[in-house]
mmCIF file of C-alpha atoms in Angstrom:
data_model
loop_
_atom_site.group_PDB
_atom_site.id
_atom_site.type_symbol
_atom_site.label_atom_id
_atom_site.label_comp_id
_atom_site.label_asym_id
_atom_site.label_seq_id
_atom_site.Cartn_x
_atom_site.Cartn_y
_atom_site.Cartn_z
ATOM 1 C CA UNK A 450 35.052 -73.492 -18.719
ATOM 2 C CA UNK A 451 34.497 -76.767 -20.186
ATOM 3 C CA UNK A 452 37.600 -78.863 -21.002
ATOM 4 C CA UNK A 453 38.990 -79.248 -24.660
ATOM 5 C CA UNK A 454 40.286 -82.369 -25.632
ATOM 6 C CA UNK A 455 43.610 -82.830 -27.417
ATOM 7 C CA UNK A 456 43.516 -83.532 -31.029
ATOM 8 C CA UNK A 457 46.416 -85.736 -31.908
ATOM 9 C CA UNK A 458 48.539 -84.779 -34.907
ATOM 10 C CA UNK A 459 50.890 -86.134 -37.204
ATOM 11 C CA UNK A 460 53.980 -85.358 -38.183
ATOM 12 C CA UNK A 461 52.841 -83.925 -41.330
ATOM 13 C CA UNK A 462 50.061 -81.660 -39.282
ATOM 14 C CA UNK A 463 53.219 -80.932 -37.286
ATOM 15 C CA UNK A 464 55.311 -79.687 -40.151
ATOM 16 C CA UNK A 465 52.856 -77.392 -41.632
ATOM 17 C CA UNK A 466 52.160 -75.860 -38.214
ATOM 18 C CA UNK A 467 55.639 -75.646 -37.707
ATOM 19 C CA UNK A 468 56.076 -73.139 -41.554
ATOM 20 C CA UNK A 469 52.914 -71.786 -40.881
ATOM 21 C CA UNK A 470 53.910 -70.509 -37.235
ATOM 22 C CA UNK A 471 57.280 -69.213 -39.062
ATOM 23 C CA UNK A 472 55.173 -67.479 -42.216
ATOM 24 C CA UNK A 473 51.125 -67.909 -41.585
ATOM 25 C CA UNK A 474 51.080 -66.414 -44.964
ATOM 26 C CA UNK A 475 53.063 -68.995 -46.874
ATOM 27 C CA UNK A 476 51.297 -70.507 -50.007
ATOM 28 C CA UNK A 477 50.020 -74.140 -49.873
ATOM 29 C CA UNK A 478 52.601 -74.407 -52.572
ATOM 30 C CA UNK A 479 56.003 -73.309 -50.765
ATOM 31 C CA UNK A 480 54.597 -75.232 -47.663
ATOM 32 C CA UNK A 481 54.237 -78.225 -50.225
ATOM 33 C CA UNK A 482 57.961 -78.181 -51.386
ATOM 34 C CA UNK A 483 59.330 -77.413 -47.728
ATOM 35 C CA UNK A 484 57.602 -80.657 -46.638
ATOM 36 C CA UNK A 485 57.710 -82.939 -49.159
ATOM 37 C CA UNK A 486 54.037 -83.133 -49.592
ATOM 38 C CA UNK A 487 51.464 -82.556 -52.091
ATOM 39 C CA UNK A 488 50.136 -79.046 -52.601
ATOM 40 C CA UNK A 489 46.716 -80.533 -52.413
ATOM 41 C CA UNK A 490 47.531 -82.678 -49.060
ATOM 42 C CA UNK A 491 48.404 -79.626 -47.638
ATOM 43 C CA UNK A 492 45.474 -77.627 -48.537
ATOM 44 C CA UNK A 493 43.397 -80.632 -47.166
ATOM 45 C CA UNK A 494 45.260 -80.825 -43.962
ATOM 46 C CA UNK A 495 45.108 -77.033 -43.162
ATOM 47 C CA UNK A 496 41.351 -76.734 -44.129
ATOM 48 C CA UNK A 497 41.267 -79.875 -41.551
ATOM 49 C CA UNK A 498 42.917 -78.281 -38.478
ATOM 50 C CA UNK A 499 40.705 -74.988 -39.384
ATOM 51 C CA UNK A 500 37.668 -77.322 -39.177
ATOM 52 C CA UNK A 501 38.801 -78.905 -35.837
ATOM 53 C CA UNK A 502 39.772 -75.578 -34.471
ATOM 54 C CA UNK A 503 42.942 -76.022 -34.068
ATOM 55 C CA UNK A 504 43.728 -73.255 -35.991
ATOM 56 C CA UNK A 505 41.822 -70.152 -34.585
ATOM 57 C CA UNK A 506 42.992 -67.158 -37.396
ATOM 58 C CA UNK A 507 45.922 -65.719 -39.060
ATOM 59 C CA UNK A 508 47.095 -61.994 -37.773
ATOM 60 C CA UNK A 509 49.386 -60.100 -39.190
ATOM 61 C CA UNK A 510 51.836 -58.392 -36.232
ATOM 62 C CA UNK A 511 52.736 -55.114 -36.846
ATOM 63 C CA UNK A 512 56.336 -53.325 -35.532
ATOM 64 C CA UNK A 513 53.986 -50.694 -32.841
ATOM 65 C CA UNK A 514 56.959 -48.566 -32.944
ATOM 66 C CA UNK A 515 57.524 -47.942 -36.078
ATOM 67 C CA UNK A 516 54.096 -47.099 -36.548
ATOM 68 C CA UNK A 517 54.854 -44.154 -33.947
ATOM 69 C CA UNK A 518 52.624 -45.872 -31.584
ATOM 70 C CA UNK A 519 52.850 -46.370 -27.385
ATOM 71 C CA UNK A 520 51.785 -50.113 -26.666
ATOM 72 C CA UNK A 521 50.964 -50.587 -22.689
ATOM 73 C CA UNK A 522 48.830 -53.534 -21.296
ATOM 74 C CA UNK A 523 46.336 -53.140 -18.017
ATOM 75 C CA UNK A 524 46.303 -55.722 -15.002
ATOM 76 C CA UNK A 525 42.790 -55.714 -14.047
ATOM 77 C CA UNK A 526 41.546 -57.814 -10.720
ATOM 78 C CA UNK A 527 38.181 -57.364 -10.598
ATOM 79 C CA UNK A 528 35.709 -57.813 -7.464
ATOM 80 C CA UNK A 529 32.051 -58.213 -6.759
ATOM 81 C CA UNK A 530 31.117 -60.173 -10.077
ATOM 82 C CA UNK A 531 29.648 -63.646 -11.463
ATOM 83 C CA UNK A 532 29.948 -64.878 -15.094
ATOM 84 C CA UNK A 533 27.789 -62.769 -16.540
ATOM 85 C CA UNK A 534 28.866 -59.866 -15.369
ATOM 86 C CA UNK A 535 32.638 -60.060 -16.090
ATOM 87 C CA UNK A 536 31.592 -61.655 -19.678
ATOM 88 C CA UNK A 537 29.855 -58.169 -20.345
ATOM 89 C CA UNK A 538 32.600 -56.303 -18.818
ATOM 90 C CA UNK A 539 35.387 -57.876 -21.407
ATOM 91 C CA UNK A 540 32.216 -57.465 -24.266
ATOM 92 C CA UNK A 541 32.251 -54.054 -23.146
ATOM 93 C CA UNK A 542 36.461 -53.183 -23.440
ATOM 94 C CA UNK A 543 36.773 -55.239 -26.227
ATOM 95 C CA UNK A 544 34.485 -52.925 -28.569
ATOM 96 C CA UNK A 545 37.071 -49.964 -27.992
ATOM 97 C CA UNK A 546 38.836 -49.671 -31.036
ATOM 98 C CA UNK A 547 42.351 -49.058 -29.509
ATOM 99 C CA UNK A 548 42.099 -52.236 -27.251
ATOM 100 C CA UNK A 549 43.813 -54.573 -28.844
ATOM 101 C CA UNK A 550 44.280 -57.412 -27.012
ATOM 102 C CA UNK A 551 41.975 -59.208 -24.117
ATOM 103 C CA UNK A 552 42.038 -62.385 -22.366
ATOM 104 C CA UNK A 553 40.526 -63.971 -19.473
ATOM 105 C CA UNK A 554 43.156 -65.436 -16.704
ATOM 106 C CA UNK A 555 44.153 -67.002 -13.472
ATOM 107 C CA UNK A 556 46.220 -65.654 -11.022
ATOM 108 C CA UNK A 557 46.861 -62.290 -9.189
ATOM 109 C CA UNK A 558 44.651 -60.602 -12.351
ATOM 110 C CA UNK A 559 41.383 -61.627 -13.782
ATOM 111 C CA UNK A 560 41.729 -59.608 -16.988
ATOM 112 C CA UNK A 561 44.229 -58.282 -19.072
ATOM 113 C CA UNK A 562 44.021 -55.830 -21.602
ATOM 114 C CA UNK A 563 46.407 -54.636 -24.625
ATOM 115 C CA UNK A 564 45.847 -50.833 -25.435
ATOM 116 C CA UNK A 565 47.203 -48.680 -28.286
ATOM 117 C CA UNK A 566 48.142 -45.323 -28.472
ATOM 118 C CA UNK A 567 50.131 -42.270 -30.503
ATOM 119 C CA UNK A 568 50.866 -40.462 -26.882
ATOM 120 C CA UNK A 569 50.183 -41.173 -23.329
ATOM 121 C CA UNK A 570 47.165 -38.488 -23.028
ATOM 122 C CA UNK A 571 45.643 -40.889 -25.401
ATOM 123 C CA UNK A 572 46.242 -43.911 -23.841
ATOM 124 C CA UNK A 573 44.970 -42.096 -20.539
ATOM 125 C CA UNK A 574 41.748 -41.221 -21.980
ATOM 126 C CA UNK A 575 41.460 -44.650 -23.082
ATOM 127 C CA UNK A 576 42.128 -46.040 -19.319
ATOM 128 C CA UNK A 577 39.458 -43.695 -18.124
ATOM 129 C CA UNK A 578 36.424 -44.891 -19.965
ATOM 130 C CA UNK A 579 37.109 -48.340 -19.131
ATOM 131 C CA UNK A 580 37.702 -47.287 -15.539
ATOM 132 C CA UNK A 581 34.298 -45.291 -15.216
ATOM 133 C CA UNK A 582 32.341 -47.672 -17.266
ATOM 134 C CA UNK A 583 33.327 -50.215 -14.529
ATOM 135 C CA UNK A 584 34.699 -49.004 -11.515
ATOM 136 C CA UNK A 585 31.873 -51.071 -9.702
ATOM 137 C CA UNK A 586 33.735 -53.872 -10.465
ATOM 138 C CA UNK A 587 37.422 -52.660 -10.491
ATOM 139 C CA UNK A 588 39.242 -53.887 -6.994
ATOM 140 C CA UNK A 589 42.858 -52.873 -8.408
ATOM 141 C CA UNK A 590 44.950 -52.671 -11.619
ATOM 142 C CA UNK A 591 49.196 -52.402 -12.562
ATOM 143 C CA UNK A 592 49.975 -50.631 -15.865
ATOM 144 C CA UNK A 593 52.751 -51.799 -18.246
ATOM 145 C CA UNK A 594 54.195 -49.747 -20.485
ATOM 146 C CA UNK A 595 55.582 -52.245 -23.526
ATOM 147 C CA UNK A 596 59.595 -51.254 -24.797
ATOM 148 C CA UNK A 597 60.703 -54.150 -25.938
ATOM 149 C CA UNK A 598 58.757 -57.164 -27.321
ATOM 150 C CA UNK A 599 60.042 -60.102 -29.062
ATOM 151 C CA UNK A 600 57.879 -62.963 -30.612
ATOM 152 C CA UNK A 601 59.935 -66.232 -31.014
ATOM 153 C CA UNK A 602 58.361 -69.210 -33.197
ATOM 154 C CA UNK A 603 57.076 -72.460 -31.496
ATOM 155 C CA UNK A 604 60.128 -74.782 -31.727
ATOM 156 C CA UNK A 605 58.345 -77.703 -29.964
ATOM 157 C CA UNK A 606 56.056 -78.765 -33.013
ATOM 158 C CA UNK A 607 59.220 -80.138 -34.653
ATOM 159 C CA UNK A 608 60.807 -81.979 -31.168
ATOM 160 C CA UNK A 609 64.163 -80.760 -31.787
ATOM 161 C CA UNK A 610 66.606 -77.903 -31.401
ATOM 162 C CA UNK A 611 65.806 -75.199 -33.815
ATOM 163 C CA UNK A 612 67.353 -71.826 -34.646
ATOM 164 C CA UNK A 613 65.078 -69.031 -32.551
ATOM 165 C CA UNK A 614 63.717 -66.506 -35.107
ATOM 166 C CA UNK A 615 63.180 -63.256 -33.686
ATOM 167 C CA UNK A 616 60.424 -60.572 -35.242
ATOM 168 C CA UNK A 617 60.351 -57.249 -33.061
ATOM 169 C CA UNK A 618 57.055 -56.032 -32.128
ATOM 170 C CA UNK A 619 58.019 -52.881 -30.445
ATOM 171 C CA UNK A 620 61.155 -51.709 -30.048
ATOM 172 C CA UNK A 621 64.134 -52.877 -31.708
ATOM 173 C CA UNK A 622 67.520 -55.790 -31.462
ATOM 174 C CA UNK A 623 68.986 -52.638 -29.594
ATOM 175 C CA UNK A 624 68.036 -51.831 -26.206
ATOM 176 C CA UNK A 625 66.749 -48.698 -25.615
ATOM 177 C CA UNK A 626 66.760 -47.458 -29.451
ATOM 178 C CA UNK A 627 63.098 -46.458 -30.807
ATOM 179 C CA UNK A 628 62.725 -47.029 -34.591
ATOM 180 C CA UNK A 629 61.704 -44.047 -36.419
ATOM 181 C CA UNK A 630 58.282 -43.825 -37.318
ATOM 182 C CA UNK A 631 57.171 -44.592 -41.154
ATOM 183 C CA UNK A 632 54.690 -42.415 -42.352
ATOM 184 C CA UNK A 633 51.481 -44.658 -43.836
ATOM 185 C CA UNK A 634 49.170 -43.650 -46.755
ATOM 186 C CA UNK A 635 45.634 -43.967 -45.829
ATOM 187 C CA UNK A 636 45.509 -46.868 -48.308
ATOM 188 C CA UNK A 637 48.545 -48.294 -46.453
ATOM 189 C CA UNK A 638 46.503 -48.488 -43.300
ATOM 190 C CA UNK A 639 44.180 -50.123 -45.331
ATOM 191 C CA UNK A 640 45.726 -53.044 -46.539
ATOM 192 C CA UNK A 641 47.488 -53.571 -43.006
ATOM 193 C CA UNK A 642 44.508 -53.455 -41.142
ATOM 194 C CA UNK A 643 43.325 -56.632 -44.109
ATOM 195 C CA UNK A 644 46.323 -58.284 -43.621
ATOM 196 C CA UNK A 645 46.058 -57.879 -39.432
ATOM 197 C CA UNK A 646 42.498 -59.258 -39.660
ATOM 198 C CA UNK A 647 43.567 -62.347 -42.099
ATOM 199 C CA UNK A 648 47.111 -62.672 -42.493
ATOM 200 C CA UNK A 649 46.099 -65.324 -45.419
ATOM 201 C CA UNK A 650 43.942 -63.118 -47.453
ATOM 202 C CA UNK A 651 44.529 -62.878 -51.002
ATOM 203 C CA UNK A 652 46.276 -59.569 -53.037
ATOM 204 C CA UNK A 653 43.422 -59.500 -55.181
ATOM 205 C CA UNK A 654 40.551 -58.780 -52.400
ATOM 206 C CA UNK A 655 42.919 -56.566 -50.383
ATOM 207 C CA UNK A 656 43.029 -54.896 -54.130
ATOM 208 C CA UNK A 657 39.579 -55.051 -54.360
ATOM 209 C CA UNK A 658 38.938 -53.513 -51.566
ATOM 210 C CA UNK A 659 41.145 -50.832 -51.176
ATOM 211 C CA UNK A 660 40.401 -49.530 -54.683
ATOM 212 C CA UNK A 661 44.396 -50.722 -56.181
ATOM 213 C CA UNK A 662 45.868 -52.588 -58.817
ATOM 214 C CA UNK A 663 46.879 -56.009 -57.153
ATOM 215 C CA UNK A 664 51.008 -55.384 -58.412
ATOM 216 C CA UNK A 665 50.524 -52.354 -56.141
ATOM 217 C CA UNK A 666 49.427 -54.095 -53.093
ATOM 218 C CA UNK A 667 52.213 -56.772 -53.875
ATOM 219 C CA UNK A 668 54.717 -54.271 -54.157
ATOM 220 C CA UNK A 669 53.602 -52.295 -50.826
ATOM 221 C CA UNK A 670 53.169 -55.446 -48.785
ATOM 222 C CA UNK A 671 56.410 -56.325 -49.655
ATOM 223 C CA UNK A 672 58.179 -52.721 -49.139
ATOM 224 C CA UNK A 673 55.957 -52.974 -45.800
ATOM 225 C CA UNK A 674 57.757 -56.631 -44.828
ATOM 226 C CA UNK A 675 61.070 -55.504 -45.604
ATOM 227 C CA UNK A 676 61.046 -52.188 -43.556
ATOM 228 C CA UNK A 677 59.566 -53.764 -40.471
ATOM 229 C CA UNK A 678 56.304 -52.060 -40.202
ATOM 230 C CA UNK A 679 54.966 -56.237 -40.952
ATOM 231 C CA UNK A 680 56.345 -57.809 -37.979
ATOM 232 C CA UNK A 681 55.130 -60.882 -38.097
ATOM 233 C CA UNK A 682 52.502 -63.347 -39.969
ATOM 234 C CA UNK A 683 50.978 -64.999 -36.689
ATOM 235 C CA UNK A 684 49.205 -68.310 -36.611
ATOM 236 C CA UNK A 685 46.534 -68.214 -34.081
ATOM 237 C CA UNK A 686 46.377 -71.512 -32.260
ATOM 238 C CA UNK A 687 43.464 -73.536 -29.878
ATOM 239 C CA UNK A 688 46.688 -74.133 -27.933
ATOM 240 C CA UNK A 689 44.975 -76.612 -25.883
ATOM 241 C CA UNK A 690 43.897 -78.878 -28.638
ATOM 242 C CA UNK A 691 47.774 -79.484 -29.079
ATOM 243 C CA UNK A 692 48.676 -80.314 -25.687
ATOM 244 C CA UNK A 693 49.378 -77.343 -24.370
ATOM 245 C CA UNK A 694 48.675 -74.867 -21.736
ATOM 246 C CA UNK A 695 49.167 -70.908 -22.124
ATOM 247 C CA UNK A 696 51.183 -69.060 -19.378
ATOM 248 C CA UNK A 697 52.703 -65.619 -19.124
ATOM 249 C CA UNK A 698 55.504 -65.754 -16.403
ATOM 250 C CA UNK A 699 56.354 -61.725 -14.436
ATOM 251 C CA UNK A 700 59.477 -61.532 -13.297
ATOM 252 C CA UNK A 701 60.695 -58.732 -11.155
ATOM 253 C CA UNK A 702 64.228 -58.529 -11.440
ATOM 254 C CA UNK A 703 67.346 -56.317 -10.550
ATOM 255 C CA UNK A 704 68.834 -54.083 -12.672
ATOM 256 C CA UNK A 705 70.729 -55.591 -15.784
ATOM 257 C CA UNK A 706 72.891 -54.367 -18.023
ATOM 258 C CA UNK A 707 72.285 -54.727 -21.494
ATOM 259 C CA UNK A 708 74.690 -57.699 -22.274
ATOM 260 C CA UNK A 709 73.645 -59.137 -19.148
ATOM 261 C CA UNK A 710 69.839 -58.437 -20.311
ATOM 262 C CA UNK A 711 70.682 -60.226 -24.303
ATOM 263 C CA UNK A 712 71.892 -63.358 -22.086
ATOM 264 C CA UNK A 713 69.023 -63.454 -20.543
ATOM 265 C CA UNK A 714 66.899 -62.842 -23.303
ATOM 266 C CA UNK A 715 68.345 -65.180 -25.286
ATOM 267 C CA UNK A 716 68.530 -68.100 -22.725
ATOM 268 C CA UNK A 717 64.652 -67.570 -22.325
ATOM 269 C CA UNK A 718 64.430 -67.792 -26.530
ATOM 270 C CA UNK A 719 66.120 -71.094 -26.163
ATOM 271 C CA UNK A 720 63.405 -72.818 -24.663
ATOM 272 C CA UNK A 721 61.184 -74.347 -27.959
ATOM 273 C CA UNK A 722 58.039 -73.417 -25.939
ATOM 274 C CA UNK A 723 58.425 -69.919 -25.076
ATOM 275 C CA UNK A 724 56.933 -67.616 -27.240
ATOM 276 C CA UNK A 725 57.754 -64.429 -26.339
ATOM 277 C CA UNK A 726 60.113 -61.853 -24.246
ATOM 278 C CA UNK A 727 58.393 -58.131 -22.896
ATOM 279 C CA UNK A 728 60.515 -55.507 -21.343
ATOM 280 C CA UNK A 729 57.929 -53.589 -19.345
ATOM 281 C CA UNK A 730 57.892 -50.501 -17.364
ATOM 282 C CA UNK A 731 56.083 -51.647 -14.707
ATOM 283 C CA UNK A 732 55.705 -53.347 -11.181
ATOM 284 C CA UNK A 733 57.773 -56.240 -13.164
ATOM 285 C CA UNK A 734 60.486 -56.051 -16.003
ATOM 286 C CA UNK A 735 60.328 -58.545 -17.678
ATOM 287 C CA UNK A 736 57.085 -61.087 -19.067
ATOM 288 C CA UNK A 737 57.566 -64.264 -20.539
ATOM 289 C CA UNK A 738 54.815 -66.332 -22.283
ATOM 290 C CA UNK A 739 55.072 -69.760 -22.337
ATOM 291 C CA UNK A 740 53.290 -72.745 -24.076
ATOM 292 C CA UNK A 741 53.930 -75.422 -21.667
ATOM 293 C CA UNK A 742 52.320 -78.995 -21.147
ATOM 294 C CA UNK A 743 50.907 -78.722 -18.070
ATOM 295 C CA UNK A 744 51.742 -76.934 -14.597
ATOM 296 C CA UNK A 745 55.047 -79.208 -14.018
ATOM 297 C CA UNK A 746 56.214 -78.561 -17.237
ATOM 298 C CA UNK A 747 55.741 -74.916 -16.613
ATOM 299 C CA UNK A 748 57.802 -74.786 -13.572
ATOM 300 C CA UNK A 749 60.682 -76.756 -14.880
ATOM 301 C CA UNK A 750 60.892 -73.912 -17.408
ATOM 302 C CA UNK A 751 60.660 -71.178 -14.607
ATOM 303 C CA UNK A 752 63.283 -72.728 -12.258
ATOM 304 C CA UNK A 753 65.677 -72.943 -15.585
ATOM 305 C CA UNK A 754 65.350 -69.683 -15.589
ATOM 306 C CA UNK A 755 65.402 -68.724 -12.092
ATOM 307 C CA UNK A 756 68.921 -71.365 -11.173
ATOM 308 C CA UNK A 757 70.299 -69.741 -14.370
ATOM 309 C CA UNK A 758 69.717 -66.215 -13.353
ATOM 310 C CA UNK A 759 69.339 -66.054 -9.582
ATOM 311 C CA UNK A 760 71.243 -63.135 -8.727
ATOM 312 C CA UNK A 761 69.130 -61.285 -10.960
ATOM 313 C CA UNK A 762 65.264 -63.019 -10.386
ATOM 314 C CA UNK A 763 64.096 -61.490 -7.813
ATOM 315 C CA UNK A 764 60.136 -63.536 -7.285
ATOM 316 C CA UNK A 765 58.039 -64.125 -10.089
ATOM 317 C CA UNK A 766 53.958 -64.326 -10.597
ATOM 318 C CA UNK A 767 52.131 -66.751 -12.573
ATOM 319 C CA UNK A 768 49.644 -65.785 -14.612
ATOM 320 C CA UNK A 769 47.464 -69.042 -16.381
ATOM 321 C CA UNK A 770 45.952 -67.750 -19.294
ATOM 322 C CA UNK A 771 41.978 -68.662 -19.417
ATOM 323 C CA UNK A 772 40.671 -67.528 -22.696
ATOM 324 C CA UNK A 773 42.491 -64.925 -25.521
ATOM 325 C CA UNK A 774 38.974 -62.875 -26.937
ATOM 326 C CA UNK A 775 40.659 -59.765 -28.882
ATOM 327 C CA UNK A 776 43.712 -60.804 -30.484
ATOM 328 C CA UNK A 777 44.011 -57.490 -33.374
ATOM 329 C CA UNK A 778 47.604 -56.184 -33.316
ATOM 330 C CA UNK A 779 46.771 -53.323 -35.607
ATOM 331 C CA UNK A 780 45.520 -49.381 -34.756
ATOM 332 C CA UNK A 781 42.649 -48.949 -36.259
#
């Protein structure tokens, strides 16, 4: 893979990253006023860092469970293959419509995938095909089952201590508590799966398309935001054109109890370049992902963790994140 070379930014570019990554779907103008800047500059300077790809996309994040839907994630090491083949194996997973999430990686896996469904038969059936369709290539797997996960914002675009804001994926602020599911209108679904595909698309296509008066959308988005089903307005970064490096960090830990688990949790959100916490039924408990500046930086952040927490960290496995190609948190 060839290497990408870091695009230096200002502290303008820096700010606007900084409210996009807290709202991707905040208006040139509130941007504008938050910064100080023209509404114009702004527009300028996003259109910019979309032209230099440092902006990949905007996703909307939906709350899984309170869709009434089972998130788990495979750990695929594959054997037995070249380039070409393992590109048309992640081609070939990525086109089912309840994977959600692929990348590429380094590590004790070679692929991971993020899979979607309304009960565990499902999500079998789902494993299956991809098994079958490639078990010439499959050496061995893990499966995670997702309870808890927590998407932080990226503190270290403003190089200082911020407040850690906390949108819930799945689950909820209280351990072991499901949310109750929210029934969704087909035309619901509609303008989710719009806002999951381009979190900064206007009311008026979504209208458009979905066949509703735009003060309908406006009003459902918003009932949608304040009930949780919208976790999160994601800004999809070329993390590597900032300076960074993507990790995810499994730890396999003892047993916690729960305010044992929040401290840990929220020592791990304290770090400006972590991005996320999973709770996982799995091999591991607990995965962190990490933006960090380069392998050093990464394991300053893990023995943090591990001094802070060493009657409880157990080992750990590093996972160095290659390439992100599905990135759609939405059921389709």
């Amino acid at each position: 893979m060839a290497e990408e070379k870091e695009i230096k930014l200002d502290k303008y570019d820096r700010a606007i990253l900084w409210q996009l990554d807290i709202n991707a779907r905040m208006s040139y103008s509130d941007i504008a006023r938050k910064i100080r800047l023209s509404k114009q500059a702004v527009r300028y300077r996003i259109v910019r860092l979309e032209k230099e790809g440092i902006i990949r996309g905007y996703r909307m994040l939906g709350n899984l469970s309170s869709m009434g839907y089972i998130y788990c994630r495979l750990h695929v090491k594959l054997f037995n293959v070249d380039q070409v083949a393992e590109k048309s194996i992640i081609s070939s997973i990525m086109k089912n419509e309840k994977v959600n999430w692929v990348v590429s990686c380094d590590g004790p896996y070679d692929i991971l995938v993020g899979l979607i469904g309304k009960t565990e038969m499902e999500i079998e059936k789902n494993i299956s095909d991809i098994f079958v369709a490639h078990k010439n290539y499959i050496f061995n797997y893990d499966f995670a089952t997702v309870t808890r996960l927590v998407l932080f914002n990226r503190g270290y675009w403003l190089g200082k201590e911020v407040a850690t804001v906390k949108k819930y994926m799945v689950g909820t602020e209280k351990p072991y508590i499901k949310p109750q599911p929210v029934p969704l209108a087909p035309e619901d679904k509609r303008i989710l799966m719009a806002l999951a595909g381009d979190a900064r698309v206007p009311i008026v296509k979504i209208a458009r398309e979905v066949g509703l008066a735009p003060e309908t959308v406006s009003y459902k988005i918003k009932k949608f935001e304040r009930s949780g089903i919208i976790a999160k307005y994601f800004l999809l970064l070329n993390y590597r054109k900032v300076g960074t490096q993507l990790y995810k960090a499994l730890f396999y830990a003892n047993p916690m109890e729960p305010e044992v688990e929040k401290g840990f949790a929220e020592f791990v959100a304290s770090n400006p370049y972590t991005i996320d916490y999973v709770k996982t039924l799995a091999p591991w408990q607990i995965e962190v992902d990490l933006e960090a500046r380069n392998n050093e930086h990464y394991h300053e952040i893990i023995s943090d963790i591990r001094n802070k927490f060493k009657g409880i960290i157990k080992d750990y496995e590093t996972l160095y994140i290659l390439k992100e190609h599905k990135f759609l948190y939405f059921p389709i």
